[in-house]
PDB file of C-alpha atoms in Angstrom:
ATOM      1  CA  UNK D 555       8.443  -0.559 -15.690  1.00  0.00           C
ATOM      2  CA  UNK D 556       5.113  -0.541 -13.595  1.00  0.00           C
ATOM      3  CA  UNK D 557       4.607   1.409 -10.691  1.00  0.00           C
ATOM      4  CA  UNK D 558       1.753   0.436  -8.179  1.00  0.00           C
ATOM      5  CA  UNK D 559       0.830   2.801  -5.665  1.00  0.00           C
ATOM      6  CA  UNK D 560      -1.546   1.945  -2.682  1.00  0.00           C
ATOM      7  CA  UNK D 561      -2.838   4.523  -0.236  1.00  0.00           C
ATOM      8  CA  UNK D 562      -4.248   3.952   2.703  1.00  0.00           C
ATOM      9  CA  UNK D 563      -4.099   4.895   6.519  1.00  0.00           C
ATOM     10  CA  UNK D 564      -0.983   4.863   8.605  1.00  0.00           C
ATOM     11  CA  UNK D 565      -0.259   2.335  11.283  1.00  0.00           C
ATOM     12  CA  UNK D 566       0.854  -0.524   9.024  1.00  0.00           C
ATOM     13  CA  UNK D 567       4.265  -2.205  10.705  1.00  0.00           C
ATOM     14  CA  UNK D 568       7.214  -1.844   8.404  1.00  0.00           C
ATOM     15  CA  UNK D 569       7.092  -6.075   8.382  1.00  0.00           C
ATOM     16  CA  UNK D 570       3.684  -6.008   6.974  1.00  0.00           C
ATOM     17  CA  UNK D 571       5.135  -3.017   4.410  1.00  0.00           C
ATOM     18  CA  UNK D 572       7.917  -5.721   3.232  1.00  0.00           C
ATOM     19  CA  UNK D 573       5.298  -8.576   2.684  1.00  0.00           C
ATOM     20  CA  UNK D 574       3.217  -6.159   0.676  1.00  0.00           C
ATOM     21  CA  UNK D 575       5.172  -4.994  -1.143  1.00  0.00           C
ATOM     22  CA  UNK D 576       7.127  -8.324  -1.984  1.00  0.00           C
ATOM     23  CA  UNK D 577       3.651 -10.246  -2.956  1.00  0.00           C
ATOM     24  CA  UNK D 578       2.013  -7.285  -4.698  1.00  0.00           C
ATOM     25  CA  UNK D 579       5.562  -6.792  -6.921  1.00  0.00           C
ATOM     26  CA  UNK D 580       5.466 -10.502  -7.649  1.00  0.00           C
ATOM     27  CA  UNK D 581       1.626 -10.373  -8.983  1.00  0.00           C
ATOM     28  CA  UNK D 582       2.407  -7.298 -11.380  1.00  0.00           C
ATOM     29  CA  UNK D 583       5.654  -8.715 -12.485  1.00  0.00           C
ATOM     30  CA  UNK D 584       3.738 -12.316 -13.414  1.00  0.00           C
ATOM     31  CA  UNK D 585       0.764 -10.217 -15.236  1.00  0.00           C
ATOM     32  CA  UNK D 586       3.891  -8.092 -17.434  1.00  0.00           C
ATOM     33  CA  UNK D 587       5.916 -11.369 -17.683  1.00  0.00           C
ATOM     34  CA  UNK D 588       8.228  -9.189 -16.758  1.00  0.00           C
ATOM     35  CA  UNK D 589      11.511  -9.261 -13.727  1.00  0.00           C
ATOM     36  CA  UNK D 590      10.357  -8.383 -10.259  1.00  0.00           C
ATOM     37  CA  UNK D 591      13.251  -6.164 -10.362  1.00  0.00           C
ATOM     38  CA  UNK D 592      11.302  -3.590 -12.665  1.00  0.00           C
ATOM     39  CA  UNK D 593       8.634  -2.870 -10.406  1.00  0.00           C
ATOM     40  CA  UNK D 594       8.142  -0.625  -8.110  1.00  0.00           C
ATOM     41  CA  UNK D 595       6.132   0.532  -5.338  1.00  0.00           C
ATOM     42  CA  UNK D 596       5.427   3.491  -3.841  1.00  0.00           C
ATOM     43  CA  UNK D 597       3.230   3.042  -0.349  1.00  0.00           C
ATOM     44  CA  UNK D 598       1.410   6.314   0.801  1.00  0.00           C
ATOM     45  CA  UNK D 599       0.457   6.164   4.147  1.00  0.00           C
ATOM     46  CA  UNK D 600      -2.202   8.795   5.088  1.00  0.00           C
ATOM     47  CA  UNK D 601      -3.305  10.237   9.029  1.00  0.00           C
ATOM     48  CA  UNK D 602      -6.961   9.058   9.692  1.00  0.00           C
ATOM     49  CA  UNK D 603      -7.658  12.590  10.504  1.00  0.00           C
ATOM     50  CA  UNK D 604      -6.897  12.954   6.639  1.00  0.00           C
ATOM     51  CA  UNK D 605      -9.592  10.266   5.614  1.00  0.00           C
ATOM     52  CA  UNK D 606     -12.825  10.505   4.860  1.00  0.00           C
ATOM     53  CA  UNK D 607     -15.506   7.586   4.442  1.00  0.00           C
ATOM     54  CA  UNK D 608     -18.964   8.194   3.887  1.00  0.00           C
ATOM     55  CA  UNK D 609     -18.766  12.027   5.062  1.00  0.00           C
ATOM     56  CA  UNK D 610     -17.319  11.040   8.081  1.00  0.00           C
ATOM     57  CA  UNK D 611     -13.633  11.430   9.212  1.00  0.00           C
ATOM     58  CA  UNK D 612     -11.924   7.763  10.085  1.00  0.00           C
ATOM     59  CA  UNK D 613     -10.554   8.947  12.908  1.00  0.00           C
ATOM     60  CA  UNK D 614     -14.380   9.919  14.445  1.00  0.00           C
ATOM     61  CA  UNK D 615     -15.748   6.771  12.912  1.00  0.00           C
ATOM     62  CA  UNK D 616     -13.659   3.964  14.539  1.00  0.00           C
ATOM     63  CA  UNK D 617     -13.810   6.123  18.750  1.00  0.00           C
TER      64      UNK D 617
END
């Protein structure tokens, strides 16, 4: 059973979520040859006060 996990900031809309989630299950299942039904995926959505690029906090970067 694979289980994908992407991180990134919050703020995505739970439509977008569903469409995600939906395309990236169908790509794993085709590379397993494998049901859709066996994946899963776990979305973790972080605060951009909790990022950091380059040294910088996102939420500082993109004022």
């Amino acid at each position: 059973m694979p289980v994908i996990t992407i991180a990134g900031n919050q703020g995505i809309s739970k439509e977008r979520k569903e469409k995600m989630i939906k395309e990236v299950s169908k790509i794993v299942a085709d590379a397993y040859d494998l049901p859709i039904s066996t994946t899963t995926v776990l979305i973790q959505a972080y605060a951009r006060d909790d990022i950091g690029v380059g040294g910088e906090i996102l939420s500082n970067i993109d004022e």
